[in-house]
JSON list of C-alpha atoms in Angstrom, two decimals:
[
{"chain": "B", "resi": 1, "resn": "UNK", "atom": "CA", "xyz": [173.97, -22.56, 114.24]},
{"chain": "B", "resi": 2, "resn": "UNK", "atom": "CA", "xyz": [175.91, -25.52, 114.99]},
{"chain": "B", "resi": 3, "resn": "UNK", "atom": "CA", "xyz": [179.26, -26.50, 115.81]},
{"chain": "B", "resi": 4, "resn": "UNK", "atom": "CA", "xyz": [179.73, -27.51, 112.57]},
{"chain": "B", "resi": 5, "resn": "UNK", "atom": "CA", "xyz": [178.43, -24.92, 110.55]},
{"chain": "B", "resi": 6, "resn": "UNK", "atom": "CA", "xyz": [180.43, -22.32, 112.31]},
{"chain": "B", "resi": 7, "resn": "UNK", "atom": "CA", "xyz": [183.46, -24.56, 111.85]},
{"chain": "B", "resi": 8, "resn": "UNK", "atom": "CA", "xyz": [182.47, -24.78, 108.23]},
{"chain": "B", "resi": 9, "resn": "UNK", "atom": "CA", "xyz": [181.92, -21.16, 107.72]},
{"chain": "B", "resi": 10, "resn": "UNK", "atom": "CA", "xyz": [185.33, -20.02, 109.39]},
{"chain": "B", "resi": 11, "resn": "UNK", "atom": "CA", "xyz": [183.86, -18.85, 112.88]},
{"chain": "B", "resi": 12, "resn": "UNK", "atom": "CA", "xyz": [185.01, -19.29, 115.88]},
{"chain": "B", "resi": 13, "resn": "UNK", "atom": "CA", "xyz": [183.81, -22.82, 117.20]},
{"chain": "B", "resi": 14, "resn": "UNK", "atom": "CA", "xyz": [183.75, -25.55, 119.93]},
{"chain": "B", "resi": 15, "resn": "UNK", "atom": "CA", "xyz": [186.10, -28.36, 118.90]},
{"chain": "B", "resi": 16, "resn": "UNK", "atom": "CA", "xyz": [184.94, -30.54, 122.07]},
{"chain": "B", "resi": 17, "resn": "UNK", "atom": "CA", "xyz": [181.54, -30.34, 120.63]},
{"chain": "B", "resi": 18, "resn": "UNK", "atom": "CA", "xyz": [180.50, -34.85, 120.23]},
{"chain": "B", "resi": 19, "resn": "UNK", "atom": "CA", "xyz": [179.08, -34.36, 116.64]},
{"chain": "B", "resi": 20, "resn": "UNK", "atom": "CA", "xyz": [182.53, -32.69, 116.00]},
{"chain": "B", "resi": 21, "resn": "UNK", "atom": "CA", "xyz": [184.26, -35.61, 118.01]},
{"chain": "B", "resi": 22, "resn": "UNK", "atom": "CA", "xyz": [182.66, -38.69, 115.73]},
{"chain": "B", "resi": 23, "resn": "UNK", "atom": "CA", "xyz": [183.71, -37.16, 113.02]},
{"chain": "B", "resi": 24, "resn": "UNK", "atom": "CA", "xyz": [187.42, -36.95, 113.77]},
{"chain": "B", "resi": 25, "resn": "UNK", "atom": "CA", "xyz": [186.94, -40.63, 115.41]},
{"chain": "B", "resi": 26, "resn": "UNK", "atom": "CA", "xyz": [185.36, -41.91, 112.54]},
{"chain": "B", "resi": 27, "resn": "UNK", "atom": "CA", "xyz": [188.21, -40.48, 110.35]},
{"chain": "B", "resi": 28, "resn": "UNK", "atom": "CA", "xyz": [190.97, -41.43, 112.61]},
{"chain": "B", "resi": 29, "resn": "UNK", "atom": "CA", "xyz": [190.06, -45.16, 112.22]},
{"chain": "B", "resi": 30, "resn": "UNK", "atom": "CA", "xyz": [190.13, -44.61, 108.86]},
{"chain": "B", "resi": 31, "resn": "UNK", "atom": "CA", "xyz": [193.09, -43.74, 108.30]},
{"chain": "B", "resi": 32, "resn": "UNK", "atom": "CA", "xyz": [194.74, -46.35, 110.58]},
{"chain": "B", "resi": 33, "resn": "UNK", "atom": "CA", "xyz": [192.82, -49.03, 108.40]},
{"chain": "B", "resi": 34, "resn": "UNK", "atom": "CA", "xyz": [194.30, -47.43, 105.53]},
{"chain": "B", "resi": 35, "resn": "UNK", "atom": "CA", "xyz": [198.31, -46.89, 107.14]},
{"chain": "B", "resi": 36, "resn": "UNK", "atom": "CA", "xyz": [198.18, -50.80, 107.74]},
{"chain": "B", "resi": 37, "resn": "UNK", "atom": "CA", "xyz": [196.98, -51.89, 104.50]},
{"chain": "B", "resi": 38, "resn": "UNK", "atom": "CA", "xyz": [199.42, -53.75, 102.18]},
{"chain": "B", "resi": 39, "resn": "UNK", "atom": "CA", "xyz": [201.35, -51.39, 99.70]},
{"chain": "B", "resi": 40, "resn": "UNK", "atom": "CA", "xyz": [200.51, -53.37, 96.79]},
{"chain": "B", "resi": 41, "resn": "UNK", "atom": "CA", "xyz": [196.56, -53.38, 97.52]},
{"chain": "B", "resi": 42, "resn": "UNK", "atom": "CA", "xyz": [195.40, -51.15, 95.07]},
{"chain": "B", "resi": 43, "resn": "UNK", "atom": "CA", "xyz": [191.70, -51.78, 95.61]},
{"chain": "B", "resi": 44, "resn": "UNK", "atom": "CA", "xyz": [191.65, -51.75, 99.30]},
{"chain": "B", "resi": 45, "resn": "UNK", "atom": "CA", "xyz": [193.51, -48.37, 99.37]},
{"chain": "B", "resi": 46, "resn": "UNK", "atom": "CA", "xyz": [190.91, -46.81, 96.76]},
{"chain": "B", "resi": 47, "resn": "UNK", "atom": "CA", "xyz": [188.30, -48.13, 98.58]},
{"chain": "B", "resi": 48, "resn": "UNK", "atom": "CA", "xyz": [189.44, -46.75, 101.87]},
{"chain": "B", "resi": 49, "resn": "UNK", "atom": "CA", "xyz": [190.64, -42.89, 100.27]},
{"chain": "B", "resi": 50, "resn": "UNK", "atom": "CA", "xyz": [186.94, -42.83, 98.71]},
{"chain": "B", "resi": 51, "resn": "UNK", "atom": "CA", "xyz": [185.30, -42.95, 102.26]},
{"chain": "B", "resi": 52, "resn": "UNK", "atom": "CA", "xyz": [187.98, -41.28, 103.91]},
{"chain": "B", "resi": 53, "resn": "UNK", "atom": "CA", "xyz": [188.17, -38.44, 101.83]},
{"chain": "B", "resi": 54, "resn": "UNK", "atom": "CA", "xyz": [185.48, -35.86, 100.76]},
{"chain": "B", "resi": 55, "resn": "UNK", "atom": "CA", "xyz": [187.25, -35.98, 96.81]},
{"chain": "B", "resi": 56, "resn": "UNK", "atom": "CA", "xyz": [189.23, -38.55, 95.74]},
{"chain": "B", "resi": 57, "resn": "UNK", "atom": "CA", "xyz": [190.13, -37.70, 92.14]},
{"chain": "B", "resi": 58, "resn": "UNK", "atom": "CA", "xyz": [190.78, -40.30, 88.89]},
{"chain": "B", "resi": 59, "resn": "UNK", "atom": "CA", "xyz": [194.40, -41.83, 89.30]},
{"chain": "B", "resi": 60, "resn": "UNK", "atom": "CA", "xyz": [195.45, -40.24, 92.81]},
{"chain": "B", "resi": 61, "resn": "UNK", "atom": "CA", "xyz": [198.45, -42.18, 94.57]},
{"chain": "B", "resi": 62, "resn": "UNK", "atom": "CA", "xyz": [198.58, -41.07, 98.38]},
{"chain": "B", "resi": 63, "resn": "UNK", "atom": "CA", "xyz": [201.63, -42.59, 99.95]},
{"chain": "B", "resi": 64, "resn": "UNK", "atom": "CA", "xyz": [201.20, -44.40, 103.73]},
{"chain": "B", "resi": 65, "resn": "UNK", "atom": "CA", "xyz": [201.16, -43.06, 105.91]},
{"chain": "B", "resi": 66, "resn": "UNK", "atom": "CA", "xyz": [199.25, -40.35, 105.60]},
{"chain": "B", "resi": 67, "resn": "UNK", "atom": "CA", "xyz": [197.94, -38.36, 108.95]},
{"chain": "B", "resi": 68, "resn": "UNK", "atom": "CA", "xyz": [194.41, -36.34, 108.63]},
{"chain": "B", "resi": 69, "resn": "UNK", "atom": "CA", "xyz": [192.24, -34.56, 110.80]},
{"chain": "B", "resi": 70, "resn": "UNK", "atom": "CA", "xyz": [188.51, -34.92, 109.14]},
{"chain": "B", "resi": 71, "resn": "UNK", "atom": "CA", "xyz": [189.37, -36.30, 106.05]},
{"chain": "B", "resi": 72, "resn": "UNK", "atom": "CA", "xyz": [185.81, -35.30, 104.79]},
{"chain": "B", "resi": 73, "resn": "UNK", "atom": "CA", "xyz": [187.14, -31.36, 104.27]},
{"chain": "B", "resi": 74, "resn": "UNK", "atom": "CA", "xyz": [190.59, -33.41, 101.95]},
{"chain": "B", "resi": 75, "resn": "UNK", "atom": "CA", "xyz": [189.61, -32.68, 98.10]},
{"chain": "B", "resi": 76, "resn": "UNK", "atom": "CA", "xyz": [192.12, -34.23, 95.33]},
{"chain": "B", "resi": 77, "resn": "UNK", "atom": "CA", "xyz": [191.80, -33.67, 91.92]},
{"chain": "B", "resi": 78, "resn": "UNK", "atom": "CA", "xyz": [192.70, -36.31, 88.94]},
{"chain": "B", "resi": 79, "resn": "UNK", "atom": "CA", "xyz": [196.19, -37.31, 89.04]},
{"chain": "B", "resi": 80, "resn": "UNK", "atom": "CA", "xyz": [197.06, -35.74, 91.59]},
{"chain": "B", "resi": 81, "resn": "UNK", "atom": "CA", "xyz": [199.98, -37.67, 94.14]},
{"chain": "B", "resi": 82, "resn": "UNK", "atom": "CA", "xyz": [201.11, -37.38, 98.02]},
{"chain": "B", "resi": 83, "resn": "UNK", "atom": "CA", "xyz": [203.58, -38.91, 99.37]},
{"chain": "B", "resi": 84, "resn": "UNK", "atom": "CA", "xyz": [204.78, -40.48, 102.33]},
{"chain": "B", "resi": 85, "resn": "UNK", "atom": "CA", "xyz": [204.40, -38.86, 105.61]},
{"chain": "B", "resi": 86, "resn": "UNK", "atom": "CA", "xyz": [201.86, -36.04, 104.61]},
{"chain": "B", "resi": 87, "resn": "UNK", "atom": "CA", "xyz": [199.83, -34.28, 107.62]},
{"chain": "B", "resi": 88, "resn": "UNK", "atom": "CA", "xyz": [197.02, -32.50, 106.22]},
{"chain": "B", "resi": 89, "resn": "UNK", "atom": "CA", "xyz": [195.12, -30.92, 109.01]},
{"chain": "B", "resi": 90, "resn": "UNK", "atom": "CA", "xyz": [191.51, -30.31, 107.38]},
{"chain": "B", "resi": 91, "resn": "UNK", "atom": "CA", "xyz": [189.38, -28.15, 109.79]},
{"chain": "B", "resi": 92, "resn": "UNK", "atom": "CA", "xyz": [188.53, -26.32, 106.76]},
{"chain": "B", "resi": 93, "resn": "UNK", "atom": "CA", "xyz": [188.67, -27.82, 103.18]},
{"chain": "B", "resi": 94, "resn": "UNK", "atom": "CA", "xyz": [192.05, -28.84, 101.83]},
{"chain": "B", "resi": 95, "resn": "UNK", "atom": "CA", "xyz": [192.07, -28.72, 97.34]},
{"chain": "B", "resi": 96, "resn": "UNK", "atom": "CA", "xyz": [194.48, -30.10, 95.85]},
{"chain": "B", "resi": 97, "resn": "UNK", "atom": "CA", "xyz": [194.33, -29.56, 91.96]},
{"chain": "B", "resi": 98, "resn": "UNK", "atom": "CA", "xyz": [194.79, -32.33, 88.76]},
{"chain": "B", "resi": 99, "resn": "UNK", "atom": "CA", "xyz": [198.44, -33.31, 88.65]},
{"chain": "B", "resi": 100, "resn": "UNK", "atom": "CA", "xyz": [199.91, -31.80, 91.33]},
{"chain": "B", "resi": 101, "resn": "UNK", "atom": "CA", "xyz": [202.36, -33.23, 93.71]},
{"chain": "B", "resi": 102, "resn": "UNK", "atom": "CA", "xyz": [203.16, -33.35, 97.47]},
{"chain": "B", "resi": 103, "resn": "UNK", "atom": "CA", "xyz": [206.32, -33.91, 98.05]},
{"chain": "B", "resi": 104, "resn": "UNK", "atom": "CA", "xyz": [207.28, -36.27, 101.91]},
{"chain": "B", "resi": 105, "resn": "UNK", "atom": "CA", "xyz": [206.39, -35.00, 105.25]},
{"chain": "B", "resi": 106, "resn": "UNK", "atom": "CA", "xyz": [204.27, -32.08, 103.64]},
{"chain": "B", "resi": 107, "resn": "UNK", "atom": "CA", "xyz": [202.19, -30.35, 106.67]},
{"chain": "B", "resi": 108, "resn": "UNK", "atom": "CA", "xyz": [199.20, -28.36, 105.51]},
{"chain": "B", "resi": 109, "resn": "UNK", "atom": "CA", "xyz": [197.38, -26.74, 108.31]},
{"chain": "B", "resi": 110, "resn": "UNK", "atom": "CA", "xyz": [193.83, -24.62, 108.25]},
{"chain": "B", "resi": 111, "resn": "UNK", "atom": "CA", "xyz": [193.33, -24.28, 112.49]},
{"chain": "B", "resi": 112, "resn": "UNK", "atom": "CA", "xyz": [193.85, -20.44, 113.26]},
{"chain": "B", "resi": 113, "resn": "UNK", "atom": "CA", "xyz": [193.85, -19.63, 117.28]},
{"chain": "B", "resi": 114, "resn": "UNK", "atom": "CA", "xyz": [193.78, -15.93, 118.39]},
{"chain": "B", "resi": 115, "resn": "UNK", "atom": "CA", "xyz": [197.42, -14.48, 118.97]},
{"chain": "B", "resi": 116, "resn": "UNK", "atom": "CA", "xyz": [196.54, -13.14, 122.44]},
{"chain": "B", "resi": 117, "resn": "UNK", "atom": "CA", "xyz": [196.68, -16.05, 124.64]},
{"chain": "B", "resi": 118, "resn": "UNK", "atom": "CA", "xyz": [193.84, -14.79, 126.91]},
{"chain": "B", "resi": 119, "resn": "UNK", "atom": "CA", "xyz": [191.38, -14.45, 123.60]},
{"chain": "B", "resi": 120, "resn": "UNK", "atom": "CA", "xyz": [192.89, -17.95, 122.98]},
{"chain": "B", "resi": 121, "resn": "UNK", "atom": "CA", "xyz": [190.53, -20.04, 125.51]},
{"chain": "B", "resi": 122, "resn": "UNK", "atom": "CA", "xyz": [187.04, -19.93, 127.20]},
{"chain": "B", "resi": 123, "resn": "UNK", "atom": "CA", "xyz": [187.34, -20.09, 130.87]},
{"chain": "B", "resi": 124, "resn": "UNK", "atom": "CA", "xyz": [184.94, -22.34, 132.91]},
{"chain": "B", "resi": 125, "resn": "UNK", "atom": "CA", "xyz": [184.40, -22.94, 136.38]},
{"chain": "B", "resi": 126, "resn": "UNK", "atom": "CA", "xyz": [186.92, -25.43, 138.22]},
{"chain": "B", "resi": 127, "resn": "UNK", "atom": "CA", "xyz": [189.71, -23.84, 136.05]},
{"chain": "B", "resi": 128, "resn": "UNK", "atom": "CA", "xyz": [188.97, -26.17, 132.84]},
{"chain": "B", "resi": 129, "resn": "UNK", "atom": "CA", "xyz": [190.02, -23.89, 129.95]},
{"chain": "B", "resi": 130, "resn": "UNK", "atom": "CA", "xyz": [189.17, -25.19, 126.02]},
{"chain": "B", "resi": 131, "resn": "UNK", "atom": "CA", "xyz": [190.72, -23.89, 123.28]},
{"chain": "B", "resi": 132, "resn": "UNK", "atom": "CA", "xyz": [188.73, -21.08, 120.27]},
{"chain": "B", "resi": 133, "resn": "UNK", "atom": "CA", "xyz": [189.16, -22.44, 117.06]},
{"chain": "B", "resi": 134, "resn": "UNK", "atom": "CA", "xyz": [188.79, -21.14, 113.45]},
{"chain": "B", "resi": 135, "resn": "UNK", "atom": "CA", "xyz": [189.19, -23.14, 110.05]},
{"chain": "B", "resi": 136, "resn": "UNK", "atom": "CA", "xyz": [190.34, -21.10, 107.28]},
{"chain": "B", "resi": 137, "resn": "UNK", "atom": "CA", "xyz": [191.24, -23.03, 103.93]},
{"chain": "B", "resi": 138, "resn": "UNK", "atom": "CA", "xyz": [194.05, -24.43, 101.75]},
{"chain": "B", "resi": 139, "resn": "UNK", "atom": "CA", "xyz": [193.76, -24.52, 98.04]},
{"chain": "B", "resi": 140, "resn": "UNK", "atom": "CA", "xyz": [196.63, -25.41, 95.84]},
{"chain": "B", "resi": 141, "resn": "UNK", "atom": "CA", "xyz": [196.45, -25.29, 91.88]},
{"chain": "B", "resi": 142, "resn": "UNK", "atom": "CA", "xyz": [197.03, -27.92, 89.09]},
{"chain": "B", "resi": 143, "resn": "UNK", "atom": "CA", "xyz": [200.62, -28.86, 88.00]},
{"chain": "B", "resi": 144, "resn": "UNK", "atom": "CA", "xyz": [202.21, -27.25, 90.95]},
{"chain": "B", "resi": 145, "resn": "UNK", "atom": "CA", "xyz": [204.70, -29.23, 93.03]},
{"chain": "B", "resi": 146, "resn": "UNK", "atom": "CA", "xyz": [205.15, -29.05, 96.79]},
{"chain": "B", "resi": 147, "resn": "UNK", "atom": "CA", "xyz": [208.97, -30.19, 97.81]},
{"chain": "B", "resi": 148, "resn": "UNK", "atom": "CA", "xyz": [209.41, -32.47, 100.60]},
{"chain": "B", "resi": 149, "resn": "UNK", "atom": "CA", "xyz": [209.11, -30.81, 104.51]},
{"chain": "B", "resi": 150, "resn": "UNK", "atom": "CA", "xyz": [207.11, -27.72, 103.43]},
{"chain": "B", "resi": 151, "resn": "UNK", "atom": "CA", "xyz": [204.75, -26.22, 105.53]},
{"chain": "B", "resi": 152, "resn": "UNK", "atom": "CA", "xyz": [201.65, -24.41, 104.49]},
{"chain": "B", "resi": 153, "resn": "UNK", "atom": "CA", "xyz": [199.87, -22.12, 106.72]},
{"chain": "B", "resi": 154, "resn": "UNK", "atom": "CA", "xyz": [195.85, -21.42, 107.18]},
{"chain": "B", "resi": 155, "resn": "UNK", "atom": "CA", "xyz": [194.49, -19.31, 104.37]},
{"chain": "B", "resi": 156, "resn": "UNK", "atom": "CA", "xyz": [197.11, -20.16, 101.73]},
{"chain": "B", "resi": 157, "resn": "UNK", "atom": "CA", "xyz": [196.42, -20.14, 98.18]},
{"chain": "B", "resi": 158, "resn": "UNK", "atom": "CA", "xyz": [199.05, -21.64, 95.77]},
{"chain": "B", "resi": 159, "resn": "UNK", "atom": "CA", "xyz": [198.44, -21.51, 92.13]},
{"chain": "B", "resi": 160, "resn": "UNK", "atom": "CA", "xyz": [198.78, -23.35, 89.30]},
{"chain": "B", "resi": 161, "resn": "UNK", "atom": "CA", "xyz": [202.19, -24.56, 87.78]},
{"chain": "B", "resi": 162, "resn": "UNK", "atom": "CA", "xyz": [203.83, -23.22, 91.24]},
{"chain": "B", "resi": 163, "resn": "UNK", "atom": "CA", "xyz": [207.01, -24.83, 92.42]},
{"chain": "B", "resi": 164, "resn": "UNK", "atom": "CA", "xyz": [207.64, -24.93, 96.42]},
{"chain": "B", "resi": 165, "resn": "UNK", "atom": "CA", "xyz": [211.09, -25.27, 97.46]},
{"chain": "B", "resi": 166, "resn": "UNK", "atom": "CA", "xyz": [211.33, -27.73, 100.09]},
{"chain": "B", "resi": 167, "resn": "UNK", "atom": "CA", "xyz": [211.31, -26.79, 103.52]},
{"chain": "B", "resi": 168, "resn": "UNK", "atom": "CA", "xyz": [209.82, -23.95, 103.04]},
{"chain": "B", "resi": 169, "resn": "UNK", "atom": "CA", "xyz": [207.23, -22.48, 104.89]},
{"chain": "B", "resi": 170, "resn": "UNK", "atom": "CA", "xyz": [204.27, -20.74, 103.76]},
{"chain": "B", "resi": 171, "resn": "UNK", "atom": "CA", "xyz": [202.59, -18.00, 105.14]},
{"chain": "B", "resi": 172, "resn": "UNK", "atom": "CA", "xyz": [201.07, -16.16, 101.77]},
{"chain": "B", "resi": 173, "resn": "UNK", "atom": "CA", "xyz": [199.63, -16.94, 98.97]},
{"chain": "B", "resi": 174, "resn": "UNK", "atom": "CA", "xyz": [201.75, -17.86, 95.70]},
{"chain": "B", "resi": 175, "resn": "UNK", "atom": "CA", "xyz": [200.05, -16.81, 91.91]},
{"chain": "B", "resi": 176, "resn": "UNK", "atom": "CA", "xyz": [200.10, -19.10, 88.94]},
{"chain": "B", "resi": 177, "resn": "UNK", "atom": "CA", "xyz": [204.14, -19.83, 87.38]},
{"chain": "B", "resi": 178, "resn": "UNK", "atom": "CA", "xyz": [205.61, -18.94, 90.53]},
{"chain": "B", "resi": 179, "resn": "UNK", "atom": "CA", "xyz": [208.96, -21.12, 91.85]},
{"chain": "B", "resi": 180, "resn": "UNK", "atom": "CA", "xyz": [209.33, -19.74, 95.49]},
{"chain": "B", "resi": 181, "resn": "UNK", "atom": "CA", "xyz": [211.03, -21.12, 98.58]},
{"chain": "B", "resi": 182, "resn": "UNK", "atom": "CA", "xyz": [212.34, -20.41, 102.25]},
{"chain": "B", "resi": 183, "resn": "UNK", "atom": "CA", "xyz": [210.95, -19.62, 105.71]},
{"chain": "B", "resi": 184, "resn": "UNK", "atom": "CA", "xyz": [209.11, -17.31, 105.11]},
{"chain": "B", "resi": 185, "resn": "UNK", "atom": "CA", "xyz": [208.63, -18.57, 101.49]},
{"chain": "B", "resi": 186, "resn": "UNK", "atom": "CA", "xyz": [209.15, -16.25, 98.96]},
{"chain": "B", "resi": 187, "resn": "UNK", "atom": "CA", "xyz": [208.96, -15.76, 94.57]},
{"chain": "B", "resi": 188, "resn": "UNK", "atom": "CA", "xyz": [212.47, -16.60, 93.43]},
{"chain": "B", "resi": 189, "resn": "UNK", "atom": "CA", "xyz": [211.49, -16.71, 89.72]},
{"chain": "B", "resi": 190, "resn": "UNK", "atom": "CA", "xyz": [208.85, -17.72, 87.40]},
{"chain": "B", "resi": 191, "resn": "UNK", "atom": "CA", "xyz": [207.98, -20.77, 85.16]},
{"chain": "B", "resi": 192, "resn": "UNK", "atom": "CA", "xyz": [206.85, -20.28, 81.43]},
{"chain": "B", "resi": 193, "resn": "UNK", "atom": "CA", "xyz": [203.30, -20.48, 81.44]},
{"chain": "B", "resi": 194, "resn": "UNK", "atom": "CA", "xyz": [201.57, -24.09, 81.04]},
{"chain": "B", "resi": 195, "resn": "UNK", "atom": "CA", "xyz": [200.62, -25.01, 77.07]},
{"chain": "B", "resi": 196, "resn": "UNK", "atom": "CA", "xyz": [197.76, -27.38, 76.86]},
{"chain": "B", "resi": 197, "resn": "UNK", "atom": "CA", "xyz": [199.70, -31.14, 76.82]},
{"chain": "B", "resi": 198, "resn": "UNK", "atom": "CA", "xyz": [198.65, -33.54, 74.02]},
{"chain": "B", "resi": 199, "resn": "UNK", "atom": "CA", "xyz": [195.10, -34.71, 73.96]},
{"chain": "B", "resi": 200, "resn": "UNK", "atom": "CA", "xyz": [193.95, -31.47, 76.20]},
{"chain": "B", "resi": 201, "resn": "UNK", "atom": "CA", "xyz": [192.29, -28.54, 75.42]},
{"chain": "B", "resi": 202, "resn": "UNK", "atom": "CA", "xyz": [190.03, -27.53, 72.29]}
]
């Protein structure tokens, strides 16, 4: 198995591994081409979030600058809008559902390292130690809204018409109608459940 299917799968892999490397290069340059492009430039930006990007959705706005890790794991869904500022770091996929906002200076993180430092590294000879890594995903629902500075953690699963308070911080999942906030982030109260807007639906 390679480096990249264990990443894939959520097992413990080599992040120094090259084919792992040109990847992150190759999506680093990316997204400085995209950071520097005019505002205005509609096309160019489209252009750039479609290669970038493993989904890039009907009518998605994604504010510069914008910092990724892989970019190829990032999925956004129709209408969906980030802001300025966003880190998304996409070890493991990143879904973002139709409609669904991301408020400024969002982090969402999937890397998961083992709590015990020594299980943390592999040990090689002339005292060159290289970090174990897991990727564990992010999925967040349609309609929901993530406020500004919020932090989502690996493994997080945030439903759909889900309000997060901003500056909260994430650490377990959040169902469907949910408005939640703090550090750690917790259920407040609850929206109505969605209705089918005009023109949807049966």
């Amino acid at each position: 198995m390679t480096e990249l299917e264990k990443k894939q799968s959520g097992q413990i892999y080599d992040a120094r591994n090259p084919e792992l490397r040109k990847q992150q290069d190759h999506a680093k340059d990316l997204m400085r081409q995209y950071n520097s492009l005019p505002a205005g430039d509609a096309e160019a930006r489209a252009r750039l979030l479609t290669e970038l990007l493993g989904t890039f959705g009907r009518n998605v706005r994604v504010n510069q600058p914008i910092y990724v890790d892989y970019g190829c794991n990032i999925h956004l869904a129709d209408n969906s809008f980030i802001n300025m500022h966003c880190t998304l770091l996409d070890t493991a996929p990143i879904v973002i559902g139709e409609c669904t906002m991301i408020g400024p200076d969002v982090k969402i993180y999937t890397a998961v390292h083992a709590l015990d430092g020594a299980q943390r590294f592999w040990h090689e000879p002339g005292g060159i130690a290289a970090v174990k890594t897991q990727a564990v995903p992010v999925h967040i629902g349609s309609y929901s809204w993530i406020g500004g500075g919020s932090i989502i953690l690996p493994g997080v699963s945030i439903g759909d018409n889900v309000v997060i308070g901003a500056g909260s911080v994430v650490t377990e999942s959040v169902p469907d109608n949910a408005i939640a906030c703090g550090n750690p982030c917790r259920i407040l109260k609850w929206n109505a459940p969605m209705e089918c807007a005009e023109g949807e639906g049966e």
